[in-house]
Short mmCIF file of C-alpha atoms in Angstrom, two decimals:
data_model
loop_
_atom_site.label_atom_id
_atom_site.label_comp_id
_atom_site.label_asym_id
_atom_site.label_seq_id
_atom_site.Cartn_x
_atom_site.Cartn_y
_atom_site.Cartn_z
CA MET A 1 160.46 183.03 189.06
CA SER A 2 156.74 183.74 188.74
CA LEU A 3 155.09 186.52 190.68
CA GLU A 4 153.00 183.92 192.52
CA LYS A 5 156.05 182.06 193.84
CA GLN A 6 157.83 185.28 194.78
CA THR A 7 154.74 186.50 196.64
CA LEU A 8 154.43 183.17 198.43
CA ILE A 9 158.02 183.35 199.71
CA GLU A 10 157.49 186.94 200.89
CA GLU A 11 154.25 185.98 202.65
CA ASN A 12 155.89 182.97 204.32
CA LEU A 13 158.63 185.20 205.74
CA GLN A 14 156.10 187.67 207.10
CA LYS A 15 154.10 184.83 208.66
CA VAL A 16 157.05 183.57 210.70
CA PHE A 17 158.86 186.86 211.43
CA ASN A 18 156.53 188.33 214.05
CA ASP A 19 155.99 188.16 217.79
CA ALA A 20 153.01 185.79 217.64
CA SER A 21 154.83 183.29 215.44
CA PHE A 22 158.01 183.33 217.51
CA LYS A 23 155.98 182.88 220.70
CA GLU A 24 154.48 179.75 219.19
CA MET A 25 157.79 178.36 217.89
CA LEU A 26 160.09 179.19 220.81
CA SER A 27 160.33 178.02 224.40
CA PRO A 28 159.19 180.61 226.97
CA GLU A 29 162.83 181.26 227.86
CA ASP A 30 163.92 181.76 224.24
CA PHE A 31 160.89 183.94 223.52
CA GLU A 32 161.79 186.21 226.42
CA LYS A 33 165.33 186.52 225.02
CA TYR A 34 163.84 187.49 221.68
CA ILE A 35 161.51 190.12 223.19
CA SER A 36 164.32 191.59 225.30
CA ALA A 37 166.89 191.71 222.48
CA LYS A 38 164.89 192.98 219.50
CA GLN A 39 164.85 196.72 218.77
CA ILE A 40 162.59 198.95 216.70
CA LEU A 41 164.72 201.38 214.69
CA LYS A 42 163.61 204.32 212.56
CA PHE A 43 165.47 205.91 209.64
CA ASN A 44 164.69 209.12 207.79
CA LYS A 45 164.72 209.21 203.99
CA GLY A 46 168.38 209.04 202.95
CA GLY A 47 169.42 207.54 206.26
CA VAL A 48 172.02 204.76 206.20
CA ILE A 49 170.86 201.48 207.72
CA PHE A 50 174.31 199.93 207.37
CA GLU A 51 177.49 200.78 205.45
CA ASP A 52 179.49 198.78 202.93
CA GLY A 53 182.47 197.31 204.82
CA GLU A 54 180.81 197.57 208.22
CA VAL A 55 180.97 194.56 210.56
CA PRO A 56 177.45 193.05 210.76
CA ASN A 57 176.01 192.95 214.25
CA GLY A 58 172.50 191.87 213.35
CA VAL A 59 169.72 191.73 210.75
CA TYR A 60 166.97 194.18 209.83
CA PHE A 61 163.34 193.34 209.05
CA LEU A 62 161.52 196.22 207.36
CA ASN A 63 158.17 196.87 209.03
CA ARG A 64 157.50 199.97 206.96
CA GLY A 65 159.07 201.82 204.03
CA THR A 66 161.45 201.13 201.14
CA ALA A 67 165.26 200.93 201.06
CA LYS A 68 167.96 200.15 198.52
CA LEU A 69 171.16 198.12 198.54
CA SER A 70 174.02 199.67 196.58
CA LYS A 71 177.75 199.20 196.15
CA GLN A 72 180.37 201.72 195.10
CA GLY A 73 182.35 200.78 191.99
CA VAL A 74 186.03 201.33 191.23
CA TYR A 75 185.35 204.82 189.85
CA GLY A 76 183.33 205.91 192.88
CA LYS A 77 179.93 205.46 191.22
CA ASP A 78 177.22 203.69 193.19
CA GLN A 79 175.57 200.63 191.62
CA ILE A 80 172.08 199.82 192.86
CA LEU A 81 171.86 196.08 193.54
CA ARG A 82 168.24 195.74 194.59
CA PHE A 83 165.36 197.34 196.44
CA ILE A 84 163.94 196.25 199.78
CA LYS A 85 160.34 196.79 200.73
CA GLU A 86 158.11 196.31 203.76
CA GLY A 87 158.21 192.70 204.95
CA ASP A 88 161.74 192.00 203.70
CA LEU A 89 164.86 191.02 205.67
CA ILE A 90 168.37 192.32 205.02
CA GLY A 91 171.83 191.90 206.51
CA TYR A 92 171.70 188.13 206.94
CA ARG A 93 173.95 187.07 204.04
CA SER A 94 177.11 188.73 205.35
CA LEU A 95 176.29 187.56 208.86
CA LEU A 96 175.93 183.94 207.76
CA CYS A 97 179.12 184.15 205.67
CA GLY A 98 181.11 185.68 208.51
CA GLU A 99 182.17 188.69 206.44
CA ASP A 100 181.71 192.45 206.49
CA PHE A 101 178.69 193.95 204.72
CA GLN A 102 179.29 193.94 200.96
CA ALA A 103 176.81 196.74 200.21
CA LYS A 104 175.25 199.85 201.71
CA ALA A 105 171.60 199.86 202.79
CA GLU A 106 169.92 203.25 202.54
CA ALA A 107 166.34 204.34 203.30
CA MET A 108 164.48 205.69 200.25
CA THR A 109 161.44 206.64 202.33
CA GLU A 110 160.79 206.84 206.05
CA VAL A 111 161.75 203.36 207.29
CA GLU A 112 160.89 201.44 210.44
CA ALA A 113 162.81 198.20 210.99
CA THR A 114 162.99 195.46 213.60
CA PHE A 115 166.64 194.82 214.45
CA LEU A 116 167.74 191.41 215.76
CA PRO A 117 171.29 191.06 217.16
CA SER A 118 173.52 188.48 215.50
CA ASP A 119 173.51 185.94 218.33
CA LEU A 120 169.71 186.00 218.57
CA PHE A 121 169.23 185.61 214.81
CA LEU A 122 171.61 182.62 214.70
CA GLN A 123 169.88 181.06 217.69
CA LEU A 124 166.48 181.42 216.00
CA LEU A 125 167.81 179.57 212.97
CA GLU A 126 168.94 176.74 215.25
CA VAL A 127 165.78 176.34 217.35
CA ALA A 128 162.97 177.37 214.96
CA PRO A 129 162.72 174.96 211.97
CA LYS A 130 159.90 176.90 210.29
CA PHE A 131 161.98 180.07 210.34
CA SER A 132 165.06 178.20 209.04
CA PHE A 133 163.07 176.72 206.15
CA VAL A 134 161.67 180.10 205.12
CA MET A 135 165.18 181.56 205.20
CA LEU A 136 166.40 178.74 202.93
CA GLN A 137 163.62 179.58 200.48
CA LYS A 138 164.55 183.26 200.58
CA ILE A 139 168.26 182.57 200.01
CA ALA A 140 167.44 180.25 197.07
CA PHE A 141 165.17 182.90 195.54
CA GLU A 142 167.79 185.65 195.83
CA LEU A 143 170.43 183.35 194.30
CA GLY A 144 168.12 182.92 191.32
CA GLU A 145 167.62 186.69 191.13
CA SER A 146 171.39 187.18 191.03
CA SER A 147 171.72 184.72 188.15
CA ASN A 148 168.95 186.52 186.27
CA THR A 149 170.74 189.85 186.79
CA VAL A 150 173.88 188.51 185.09
CA THR A 151 171.80 187.51 182.05
CA PHE A 152 169.87 190.78 182.19
CA LEU A 153 173.04 192.91 181.94
CA ALA A 154 174.97 190.69 179.55
CA GLN A 155 172.41 189.73 176.93
CA LYS A 156 169.74 192.44 176.72
CA THR A 157 169.86 195.82 175.02
CA VAL A 158 169.42 198.97 177.11
CA ARG A 159 165.87 199.38 175.74
CA GLU A 160 165.00 195.82 176.75
CA ARG A 161 166.55 196.33 180.19
CA LEU A 162 164.50 199.47 180.82
CA ALA A 163 161.27 197.69 179.84
CA GLU A 164 162.07 194.79 182.14
CA ILE A 165 163.16 196.86 185.13
CA LEU A 166 159.96 198.95 185.04
CA LEU A 167 157.88 195.78 185.08
CA LEU A 168 159.96 194.26 187.89
CA LEU A 169 159.80 197.42 190.01
CA GLU A 170 156.03 197.49 189.69
CA GLN A 171 155.84 193.79 190.50
CA LYS A 172 158.09 194.06 193.56
CA LEU A 173 157.02 197.41 195.00
CA GLY A 174 153.43 197.76 193.80
CA THR A 175 151.58 200.91 192.75
CA ASP A 176 149.88 203.83 194.48
CA PRO A 177 146.14 204.56 194.09
CA GLU A 178 146.86 206.46 190.87
CA GLY A 179 148.78 203.56 189.36
CA PHE A 180 152.31 204.97 189.70
CA ILE A 181 155.10 202.63 190.81
CA LYS A 182 155.71 203.06 194.54
CA ILE A 183 159.21 204.44 194.23
CA SER A 184 160.63 207.78 193.18
CA LEU A 185 163.86 207.37 191.21
CA THR A 186 166.11 209.96 189.62
CA ARG A 187 167.09 209.47 186.00
CA GLU A 188 170.63 208.79 187.24
CA GLU A 189 169.35 205.98 189.49
CA ILE A 190 167.40 204.44 186.61
CA ALA A 191 170.49 204.65 184.40
CA ASN A 192 172.47 203.01 187.22
CA ILE A 193 170.05 200.08 187.43
CA ILE A 194 169.98 199.36 183.70
CA GLY A 195 173.70 199.97 183.19
CA THR A 196 173.77 202.95 180.87
CA ALA A 197 174.56 206.67 180.80
CA THR A 198 172.09 209.08 182.37
CA GLU A 199 171.54 210.78 178.99
CA SER A 200 170.56 207.45 177.43
CA ALA A 201 168.09 206.73 180.22
CA ILE A 202 166.50 210.17 179.80
CA ARG A 203 166.15 209.61 176.03
CA LEU A 204 164.64 206.13 176.44
CA ILE A 205 162.14 207.27 179.08
CA SER A 206 161.08 210.07 176.72
CA GLU A 207 160.66 207.56 173.88
CA PHE A 208 158.63 205.19 176.08
CA LYS A 209 156.43 208.15 177.01
CA GLN A 210 155.94 209.18 173.38
CA ASP A 211 155.06 205.59 172.47
CA LYS A 212 152.34 205.59 175.20
CA LEU A 213 154.07 202.79 177.08
CA ILE A 214 154.40 204.83 180.27
CA GLU A 215 153.17 208.02 181.89
CA VAL A 216 155.70 210.25 183.65
CA GLU A 217 155.12 212.83 186.38
CA GLY A 218 158.47 214.14 187.62
CA ARG A 219 160.27 211.13 189.09
CA ASN A 220 157.12 208.99 189.16
CA ILE A 221 156.33 206.46 186.43
CA LYS A 222 153.10 204.64 185.59
CA ILE A 223 153.01 201.71 183.17
CA LEU A 224 150.28 202.20 180.58
CA ASN A 225 150.85 199.19 178.32
CA HIS A 226 152.10 196.12 180.14
CA GLU A 227 151.78 193.78 177.16
CA LYS A 228 153.98 195.89 174.91
CA LEU A 229 156.59 196.29 177.64
CA ILE A 230 156.60 192.54 178.24
CA ARG A 231 157.15 191.89 174.51
CA LEU A 232 159.73 194.67 174.22
CA GLY A 233 161.73 193.38 177.20
CA HIS A 234 161.25 189.68 176.37
CA VAL A 235 160.06 189.27 179.95
CA ILE A 236 158.55 186.10 181.39
CA MET A 237 156.14 187.19 184.13
#
């Protein structure tokens, strides 16, 4: 999916998931239920928003900060599934499926989230067509992302995967004023994302740096040559 379409879906969600929008869409009675039931929650860096296997009791809309979804494998190693940024919603898939959470959500920075209890979220889907339509768009987008991930892991080399993931992280999370991707990842976490050993990730990052594709300051990475990374990763942006 193009960056423009992804951005549009994200913007549409943010347009409908706010007090002013819900006041317009809901009856006065339903709006009062929404105002009374919603909660503003704060999580420190490293704080767990919800655990894998936990019974879902609501959804979380990130007002501020970045989080990650991960799942522990059979050998006890965590696999990062995706990152969540400001303006994104998590926890709804398990709720709609009627199953326990299938991943852990953890704050990577200071996070502030709006929590909506399960019954309120389901009611909003029933009575607010605009909200329901945006959620359908979001679910369809994430289904496409999952399909792309299967191809990403199965058909690309580790070098190609690293090139692509750096571009996607920059696209999804943005950059700071100095041009560094707005996320601080350990080499182990990068290796986890691209499906390789930590030593291989360290070597590849060093090679990318030597080839002037990226700049590295500790855990922070800046892309210096987007065109070469796009060609190297066979990425369609």
